[in-house]
Amino acid sequence: MPERTIAEPYKIKMVEPIRQIPQRARARAMLEAGFNTFLLRSEDVYIDLLTDSGTSAMSDRQWAGLMLGDESYAGSRNFYKLEKAVQDVYGFPFVVPTHQGRGAEHITSQIRIRPGQFVPMNMYFTTTREHVERAGGVFVDVIIDEAHDPTSEHPFKGNVDLAKLNKLVKERGAGSIAYLSLATCVNMAGGQPMSMANLRAVSAWAKRNKLAIIFDATRVVENAYFIQQREKGYADHTVREIIKGMMSYGEGCTVSAKKDNLVNIGGFLATRSEGFFQKAREMVVVFEGLHTYGGLAGRDMEAIALGTYEMCEDEYVASRVRQVHYLGNRLRNGGVPIVLPIGGHGVFLDARRFLPHLEQDVFPAQALCAALYVDSGVRAMERGVVSAGRDQATGKHKYPKLELVRLTIPRRVYTNLHMDVVAESCLALYEGRSRIRGLRMVYEPEHLRFFQARFKKL
Ligand code: F0G
């Protein structure tokens, strides 16, 4: 008997109309946006796969929770509920709320890095690395080589290469390292998980070298799901148990609650180190807000608390990843080059193989994003040479091996028919790929340039 269909474990109670503006209007909008999808008006977008960040649909319980916001300046009851949820799910006793993930990254980097120290990471995330560098830290990529190869089907491409860590210690000494920054389900690698076995090994290594692991646990839910599905010995564990197990290897974590935690804004830092917590509490009041709100409204903290429990319900996580894989498999079966294995939060088009006639310095992924929008009104995000930025020392572009277009799937928002529209647009573009031309950058901000850079067609 063929496998039976499993539907989403929820139904739709409220809808938000969207529309596809005509092709000529899309071409005009893209020109006005300087071929940067970040500069489009969302009203001109039909299906918005720019990001899964802050774009989730909240549940009826979360919406009801908003009405329970305690907007007291100090000691809001919603803070204590958030603190309890983070303790329950992540297992860290101390919690500092922040306005979003980068607020927690800022505080962590400022407290934990002395200028000149190294911060090894499994690949990089744009804001995380920016904050490390602002604190005088030096990012070192210690992810396994497979992560840089979009065709490698390694099941845990987020893993750390211990040989790279050993090399760093041998050359520079363990004292030159501030901490290990480990991302769960590595965003820039295509939403690729770490295995528990790797985590265990890295943790043992870190202990030997007296170094702390601080997670970027922004997408730990999807990572835990992949461990459950792929790693021997975890099939009978719940996603929630696996999350706790993973986090047990860290001294703390920073989280953008805008992803896993099913809310539109928020973040936090959590730790088991009382000293780190004290310093973070002192610093949060300067940059975010009092330590019981950290830049959030009471109602926001209530929604995060509820989302933190909802996010690790097994049926929900399975349906979330299944939708991402539905889109990925349609593209893969149609011959479109994508990053494999298909990731947890999105499908990543491999722009190098999609547009082999374009060199990396004419921004193939940026050009492909623009073409996708003009074709169908679908908005995606460049994750290639524009996102990588320039080398601090030489001022030259960094040329990452991965030149990707990220089709990021918001949680609980779109149906699989929307995914079909996206797939058909990508397939049509792939068919006419030789007509897609490169771009030249005509405006470039100094920091995180991908957000605001502008381009012209060659
Ligand atoms: N870490 C990771 C892995 C992220 O993906 C993000 C945000 C952050 C930290 C920063 O969190 O946005 O709340 O300040 N990623 C978004 C994205 C922007 O589209 O991937 P934030």
Coordinates of C-alpha atoms and ligand atoms in Angstrom, one line a residue:
M1 CA 0.0 0.0 0.0
P2 CA 1.4 3.5 -0.8
E3 CA 2.3 5.7 2.1
R4 CA -0.7 7.7 3.4
T5 CA -0.6 11.5 3.4
I6 CA 0.0 13.2 6.7
A7 CA -1.5 16.7 6.9
E8 CA -0.5 19.6 9.1
P9 CA -1.5 19.3 12.8
Y10 CA -3.5 22.6 12.7
K11 CA -6.2 24.3 10.7
I12 CA -6.4 27.9 9.5
K13 CA -8.5 30.4 11.5
M14 CA -7.5 33.7 10.1
V15 CA -6.3 34.6 6.6
E16 CA -4.2 37.5 5.2
P17 CA -4.8 38.3 1.6
I18 CA -1.9 38.3 -0.8
R19 CA -1.8 39.2 -4.5
Q20 CA 0.5 38.8 -7.4
I21 CA 1.1 42.2 -9.1
P22 CA 1.5 42.1 -13.0
Q23 CA 4.8 41.2 -14.5
R24 CA 5.5 44.7 -15.7
A25 CA 5.0 46.1 -12.3
R26 CA 7.3 43.5 -10.8
A27 CA 10.0 44.4 -13.3
R28 CA 9.6 48.1 -12.3
A29 CA 9.6 47.3 -8.6
M30 CA 12.8 45.3 -8.9
L31 CA 14.5 48.1 -10.8
E32 CA 13.5 50.6 -8.2
A33 CA 14.8 48.2 -5.5
G34 CA 18.2 48.2 -7.1
F35 CA 18.0 44.4 -7.7
N36 CA 18.0 43.8 -3.9
T37 CA 15.0 41.9 -2.6
F38 CA 15.5 43.5 0.8
L39 CA 14.5 46.8 -0.8
L40 CA 11.2 45.7 -2.2
R41 CA 7.9 46.7 -0.5
S42 CA 6.3 43.6 0.9
E43 CA 3.0 44.7 -0.7
D44 CA 4.6 44.0 -4.1
V45 CA 5.6 40.5 -3.1
Y46 CA 3.3 37.5 -3.8
I47 CA 5.0 34.6 -1.8
D48 CA 7.5 35.9 0.6
L49 CA 10.4 33.4 1.2
L50 CA 12.9 36.1 2.1
T51 CA 13.2 34.7 5.6
D52 CA 11.7 32.4 8.2
S53 CA 12.6 35.1 10.8
G54 CA 9.7 36.8 12.5
T55 CA 7.3 35.6 9.8
S56 CA 5.7 32.7 11.6
A57 CA 2.0 32.4 12.1
M58 CA 1.2 32.4 15.8
S59 CA -1.3 30.0 17.3
D60 CA -4.7 30.9 18.8
R61 CA -3.1 30.4 22.2
Q62 CA -0.3 32.7 21.5
W63 CA -2.7 35.4 20.2
A64 CA -4.8 34.9 23.3
G65 CA -1.6 35.2 25.3
L66 CA -1.0 38.7 23.9
M67 CA -3.9 39.9 25.9
L68 CA -2.3 38.7 29.1
G69 CA 0.7 41.0 28.7
D70 CA 1.8 42.5 31.9
E71 CA 3.4 45.7 30.8
S72 CA 5.0 46.6 34.1
Y73 CA 8.5 48.1 33.7
A74 CA 10.0 45.7 36.2
G75 CA 9.2 42.1 37.2
S76 CA 6.5 41.4 34.5
R77 CA 4.8 38.1 35.1
N78 CA 5.4 37.3 31.5
F79 CA 9.1 37.4 32.1
Y80 CA 8.9 34.7 34.7
K81 CA 6.8 32.6 32.3
L82 CA 9.4 33.0 29.6
E83 CA 12.2 32.2 32.1
K84 CA 10.4 29.0 33.1
A85 CA 9.8 28.0 29.4
V86 CA 13.5 28.5 28.6
Q87 CA 14.6 26.5 31.7
D88 CA 12.1 23.7 30.8
V89 CA 13.0 23.4 27.2
Y90 CA 16.7 24.4 26.9
G91 CA 17.7 23.5 30.4
F92 CA 19.6 26.7 31.2
P93 CA 18.8 28.3 34.6
F94 CA 19.6 31.9 33.8
V95 CA 17.7 33.9 31.2
V96 CA 18.1 37.4 29.8
P97 CA 15.6 38.6 27.3
T98 CA 16.7 40.7 24.3
H99 CA 14.8 42.5 21.5
Q100 CA 16.0 39.8 19.1
G101 CA 18.9 37.4 18.5
R102 CA 21.6 40.0 17.6
G103 CA 20.9 41.8 20.9
A104 CA 22.0 38.6 22.7
E105 CA 25.0 38.2 20.3
H106 CA 26.1 41.8 21.0
I107 CA 26.1 41.2 24.8
T108 CA 27.8 37.8 24.5
S109 CA 30.5 39.1 22.2
Q110 CA 31.2 42.2 24.3
I111 CA 31.5 40.2 27.5
R112 CA 33.3 37.1 26.3
I113 CA 35.8 38.3 23.8
R114 CA 39.1 40.1 24.4
P115 CA 40.4 41.9 21.3
G116 CA 42.5 39.6 19.2
Q117 CA 40.9 36.4 20.5
F118 CA 39.7 33.8 18.1
V119 CA 36.1 32.6 17.9
P120 CA 35.8 29.3 16.1
M121 CA 32.4 28.7 14.5
N122 CA 30.8 26.0 12.3
M123 CA 30.6 28.4 9.3
Y124 CA 29.3 31.8 10.1
F125 CA 26.2 33.8 10.4
T126 CA 26.2 37.4 9.3
T127 CA 25.2 39.2 12.5
T128 CA 27.0 36.7 14.8
R129 CA 30.3 37.3 12.9
E130 CA 29.7 41.0 12.8
H131 CA 29.3 41.2 16.6
V132 CA 32.4 39.0 17.1
E133 CA 34.4 41.3 14.9
R134 CA 33.1 44.4 16.5
A135 CA 34.3 43.0 19.9
G136 CA 37.8 42.6 18.3
G137 CA 37.4 38.9 17.9
V138 CA 38.6 36.9 14.9
F139 CA 36.2 34.4 13.3
V140 CA 37.7 31.0 12.4
D141 CA 35.6 28.6 10.3
V142 CA 35.9 25.0 11.8
I143 CA 33.0 23.4 10.0
I144 CA 33.7 20.1 8.0
D145 CA 34.7 20.6 4.4
E146 CA 31.5 18.9 3.2
A147 CA 29.5 21.9 4.4
H148 CA 31.1 24.0 1.7
D149 CA 30.2 21.5 -1.0
P150 CA 26.5 21.9 -2.1
T151 CA 26.6 18.4 -3.7
S152 CA 27.8 16.5 -0.7
E153 CA 25.0 14.5 0.9
H154 CA 26.6 14.2 4.3
P155 CA 23.7 13.9 6.8
F156 CA 25.3 16.3 9.3
K157 CA 27.0 19.0 7.3
G158 CA 26.8 21.3 10.4
N159 CA 29.5 19.2 12.2
V160 CA 32.7 20.6 13.5
D161 CA 36.0 19.4 12.1
L162 CA 38.1 18.6 15.2
A163 CA 41.3 18.6 13.2
K164 CA 40.6 22.3 12.4
L165 CA 40.2 23.0 16.1
N166 CA 43.4 21.1 16.9
K167 CA 45.3 23.1 14.3
L168 CA 44.2 26.4 15.8
V169 CA 45.2 25.3 19.3
K170 CA 48.5 24.0 18.1
E171 CA 49.3 27.2 16.2
R172 CA 47.9 29.8 18.6
G173 CA 47.2 28.0 22.0
A174 CA 43.9 27.4 23.6
G175 CA 44.3 30.7 25.5
S176 CA 43.8 32.6 22.3
I177 CA 40.3 31.3 21.9
A178 CA 37.4 33.2 23.5
Y179 CA 34.8 30.4 23.2
L180 CA 33.4 28.0 20.6
S181 CA 30.3 29.4 18.9
L182 CA 28.2 26.5 17.6
A183 CA 25.2 27.0 15.4
T184 CA 22.4 24.4 15.4
C185 CA 21.1 23.7 11.9
V186 CA 23.7 25.9 10.2
N187 CA 21.9 28.6 8.3
M188 CA 24.6 29.6 5.8
A189 CA 25.4 26.0 5.0
G190 CA 21.8 25.4 3.9
G191 CA 20.1 24.6 7.1
Q192 CA 22.3 21.7 7.9
P193 CA 22.4 20.0 11.4
M194 CA 25.1 18.9 13.7
S195 CA 25.0 15.3 15.1
M196 CA 24.9 14.5 18.7
A197 CA 28.0 12.4 18.3
N198 CA 29.9 15.3 16.9
L199 CA 28.6 17.6 19.7
R200 CA 29.7 15.0 22.3
A201 CA 33.2 14.9 20.8
V202 CA 33.5 18.7 20.5
S203 CA 32.3 19.0 24.1
A204 CA 35.0 16.6 25.3
W205 CA 37.6 18.5 23.3
A206 CA 36.4 21.9 24.7
K207 CA 36.6 20.5 28.3
R208 CA 40.2 19.3 27.7
N209 CA 41.1 22.8 26.5
K210 CA 39.1 24.5 29.2
L211 CA 36.9 26.3 26.7
A212 CA 33.2 27.1 26.8
I213 CA 30.7 26.2 24.1
I214 CA 28.1 28.9 23.5
F215 CA 25.4 27.9 21.1
D216 CA 23.6 29.9 18.6
A217 CA 20.5 27.8 19.2
T218 CA 18.3 29.8 16.9
R219 CA 17.3 26.8 14.9
V220 CA 17.8 24.0 17.4
V221 CA 14.3 22.5 16.8
E222 CA 15.0 21.5 13.2
N223 CA 18.5 20.2 14.2
A224 CA 16.9 18.1 16.9
Y225 CA 14.4 16.7 14.4
F226 CA 17.2 15.7 12.0
I227 CA 19.0 13.9 14.9
Q228 CA 15.8 12.1 15.7
Q229 CA 15.3 11.1 12.0
R230 CA 18.9 10.4 11.0
E231 CA 21.1 9.5 14.0
K232 CA 21.3 6.0 15.4
G233 CA 19.8 5.7 18.9
Y234 CA 17.5 8.8 18.7
A235 CA 14.4 7.5 16.9
D236 CA 12.6 7.0 20.2
H237 CA 13.5 10.3 21.7
T238 CA 11.2 13.4 21.4
V239 CA 12.4 16.6 19.8
R240 CA 12.2 18.2 23.2
E241 CA 14.4 15.6 24.8
I242 CA 17.0 16.0 22.1
I243 CA 17.0 19.8 22.4
K244 CA 17.8 19.4 26.1
G245 CA 20.5 16.8 25.4
M246 CA 22.1 19.1 22.8
M247 CA 22.0 22.1 25.1
S248 CA 23.5 20.2 28.0
Y249 CA 26.9 20.5 26.2
G250 CA 26.8 24.3 26.3
E251 CA 27.6 26.9 28.9
G252 CA 24.9 29.0 27.3
C253 CA 23.1 30.0 24.1
T254 CA 21.9 33.0 22.2
V255 CA 18.6 32.6 20.5
S256 CA 16.6 34.6 17.9
A257 CA 13.1 33.7 19.0
K258 CA 11.9 34.9 15.6
K259 CA 12.6 31.5 14.1
D260 CA 11.9 28.3 16.2
N261 CA 9.9 30.0 18.9
L262 CA 7.1 30.9 16.5
V263 CA 6.9 34.7 17.2
N264 CA 7.3 37.9 15.3
I265 CA 9.9 39.5 17.5
G266 CA 12.2 38.6 20.4
G267 CA 15.3 36.8 21.5
F268 CA 17.2 35.8 24.6
L269 CA 20.5 34.7 26.1
A270 CA 20.5 31.8 28.5
T271 CA 23.3 30.3 30.5
R272 CA 24.3 28.0 33.4
S273 CA 27.2 30.4 34.3
E274 CA 26.2 32.7 37.1
G275 CA 29.1 35.0 36.4
F276 CA 28.2 35.4 32.7
F277 CA 24.6 35.9 33.6
Q278 CA 25.5 38.7 36.1
K279 CA 27.5 40.5 33.5
A280 CA 24.8 40.1 30.8
R281 CA 22.2 41.5 33.2
E282 CA 24.3 44.5 33.8
M283 CA 24.8 45.1 30.1
V284 CA 21.3 44.4 28.9
V285 CA 20.0 47.5 30.8
V286 CA 22.4 49.7 28.8
F287 CA 21.5 48.4 25.3
E288 CA 18.1 46.6 25.4
G289 CA 16.1 47.4 28.5
L290 CA 15.7 46.2 32.1
H291 CA 16.7 42.6 32.6
T292 CA 13.1 41.5 33.0
Y293 CA 12.0 42.8 29.5
G294 CA 15.2 43.3 27.4
G295 CA 13.5 45.5 24.8
L296 CA 10.3 43.4 24.6
A297 CA 6.7 44.1 25.6
G298 CA 5.3 41.8 28.3
R299 CA 2.9 40.4 25.6
D300 CA 5.9 39.5 23.4
M301 CA 7.5 37.5 26.2
E302 CA 4.2 35.7 26.8
A303 CA 4.0 34.7 23.1
I304 CA 7.6 33.5 23.2
A305 CA 7.0 31.4 26.3
L306 CA 4.0 29.7 24.7
G307 CA 5.8 29.3 21.3
T308 CA 8.8 27.7 23.1
Y309 CA 6.5 24.8 24.2
E310 CA 4.7 24.6 20.9
M311 CA 7.8 24.6 18.8
C312 CA 9.0 21.2 20.1
E313 CA 5.8 19.3 19.6
D314 CA 6.8 16.4 17.4
E315 CA 3.9 16.4 14.9
Y316 CA 4.4 20.1 14.3
V317 CA 8.2 19.9 13.7
A318 CA 7.7 16.9 11.3
S319 CA 5.1 18.8 9.3
R320 CA 7.3 21.9 9.2
V321 CA 10.3 20.1 7.8
R322 CA 8.1 18.0 5.5
Q323 CA 6.9 21.1 3.8
V324 CA 10.5 22.3 3.2
H325 CA 11.3 18.9 1.8
Y326 CA 8.2 18.9 -0.4
L327 CA 9.5 22.1 -2.2
G328 CA 13.0 20.7 -2.3
N329 CA 12.0 17.4 -3.8
R330 CA 10.0 19.1 -6.5
L331 CA 13.0 21.1 -7.5
R332 CA 15.4 18.2 -7.2
N333 CA 13.2 16.0 -9.3
G334 CA 13.0 18.7 -11.9
G335 CA 16.8 18.8 -12.2
V336 CA 17.2 22.2 -10.5
P337 CA 20.6 22.4 -8.7
I338 CA 20.0 22.8 -5.0
V339 CA 22.0 22.2 -1.8
L340 CA 21.7 18.6 -0.6
P341 CA 20.6 17.3 1.8
I342 CA 17.5 19.5 1.7
G343 CA 17.8 21.7 4.9
G344 CA 15.5 22.4 7.8
H345 CA 14.3 25.9 7.2
G346 CA 14.6 26.4 3.5
V347 CA 15.6 25.2 0.1
F348 CA 18.8 26.7 -1.3
L349 CA 19.4 27.1 -5.0
D350 CA 23.0 26.6 -6.1
A351 CA 23.5 29.7 -8.2
R352 CA 26.9 28.5 -9.5
R353 CA 25.4 25.5 -11.2
F354 CA 22.2 27.3 -12.0
L355 CA 24.0 30.1 -13.8
P356 CA 27.3 28.6 -14.9
H357 CA 27.8 31.4 -17.4
L358 CA 28.1 34.0 -14.6
E359 CA 31.3 34.6 -12.6
Q360 CA 31.0 35.2 -8.9
D361 CA 32.0 38.8 -9.2
V362 CA 28.8 39.6 -11.2
F363 CA 26.7 38.3 -8.2
P364 CA 24.9 35.3 -9.7
A365 CA 22.8 34.6 -6.6
Q366 CA 21.7 38.2 -6.4
A367 CA 20.8 38.1 -10.1
L368 CA 18.9 34.9 -9.6
C369 CA 16.9 36.3 -6.7
A370 CA 15.9 39.3 -8.8
A371 CA 14.9 37.1 -11.8
L372 CA 12.8 34.9 -9.5
Y373 CA 10.9 37.9 -8.2
V374 CA 10.3 39.3 -11.7
D375 CA 9.1 35.9 -12.9
S376 CA 6.5 35.2 -10.2
G377 CA 6.6 37.7 -7.4
V378 CA 8.4 35.2 -5.1
R379 CA 10.9 36.8 -2.9
A380 CA 14.1 35.0 -1.9
M381 CA 17.4 36.0 -0.3
E382 CA 21.0 36.1 -1.6
R383 CA 23.4 34.0 0.5
G384 CA 26.6 34.3 -1.5
V385 CA 29.3 36.8 -2.2
V386 CA 27.2 39.8 -1.3
S387 CA 26.3 38.4 2.1
A388 CA 29.9 37.3 2.7
G389 CA 31.1 40.9 2.5
R390 CA 34.7 42.0 2.4
D391 CA 37.8 40.8 4.0
Q392 CA 38.7 43.0 7.0
A393 CA 42.4 43.0 6.2
T394 CA 42.5 43.2 2.4
G395 CA 39.3 45.0 1.7
K396 CA 38.6 42.5 -1.2
H397 CA 35.3 40.6 -1.6
K398 CA 35.3 37.3 0.2
Y399 CA 34.4 34.7 -2.3
P400 CA 32.5 31.9 -0.5
K401 CA 32.3 28.5 -2.0
L402 CA 28.5 28.6 -1.6
E403 CA 26.8 31.0 -3.9
L404 CA 23.1 30.4 -2.9
V405 CA 19.6 31.7 -3.2
R406 CA 17.7 30.9 -0.1
L407 CA 14.0 30.0 -0.4
T408 CA 13.1 30.2 3.3
I409 CA 9.8 28.8 4.4
P410 CA 8.0 30.7 7.2
R411 CA 6.4 28.4 9.8
R412 CA 2.7 27.6 9.5
V413 CA 2.2 30.3 6.9
Y414 CA 2.0 28.9 3.4
T415 CA 0.3 25.8 1.9
N416 CA 1.9 23.3 -0.5
L417 CA 0.1 25.0 -3.4
H418 CA 2.2 28.0 -2.6
M419 CA 5.2 25.7 -2.7
D420 CA 4.0 24.5 -6.2
V421 CA 3.9 28.1 -7.5
V422 CA 7.5 28.6 -6.2
A423 CA 8.7 25.3 -7.7
E424 CA 7.2 26.1 -11.1
S425 CA 8.8 29.5 -11.2
C426 CA 12.2 28.0 -10.4
L427 CA 11.8 25.4 -13.0
A428 CA 10.8 27.9 -15.6
L429 CA 13.8 30.1 -14.8
Y430 CA 16.1 27.1 -14.9
E431 CA 14.8 26.4 -18.4
G432 CA 15.5 29.9 -19.5
R433 CA 18.7 30.3 -17.4
S434 CA 21.0 31.4 -20.2
R435 CA 19.0 34.6 -20.5
I436 CA 19.8 35.7 -16.9
R437 CA 22.5 38.4 -16.8
G438 CA 24.8 39.4 -14.0
L439 CA 24.8 42.6 -11.9
R440 CA 27.3 45.2 -10.8
M441 CA 27.1 46.8 -7.4
V442 CA 26.5 50.6 -7.5
Y443 CA 26.0 51.2 -3.7
E444 CA 27.7 49.3 -0.9
P445 CA 27.2 49.9 2.8
E446 CA 30.2 49.3 5.1
H447 CA 28.5 46.8 7.4
L448 CA 26.1 43.9 6.5
R449 CA 26.0 45.2 3.0
F450 CA 23.5 42.7 1.7
F451 CA 20.7 44.5 3.4
Q452 CA 21.0 47.7 1.6
A453 CA 23.4 47.3 -1.4
R454 CA 22.1 48.4 -4.8
F455 CA 22.9 46.9 -8.2
K456 CA 22.4 47.6 -11.9
K457 CA 22.0 45.0 -14.6
L458 CA 25.1 44.3 -16.8
Ligands
F0G1 N1 21.7 33.5 14.3 C1 21.1 32.9 13.2 C2 21.6 31.5 12.8 C3 20.2 33.6 12.4 O1 19.7 33.0 11.3 C4 19.8 34.9 12.8 C5 18.9 35.7 12.0 C6 20.4 35.5 13.9 C7 21.3 34.7 14.6 C8 20.1 36.9 14.3 O2 18.8 37.0 14.9 O3 17.6 38.4 13.3 O4 16.8 38.0 15.6 O5 18.7 39.4 15.3 N2 18.6 35.3 10.8 C9 17.6 35.9 9.9 C10 17.6 35.2 8.7 C11 17.8 37.4 9.8 O6 16.9 35.6 7.7 O7 18.2 34.1 8.5 P1 17.9 38.3 14.8

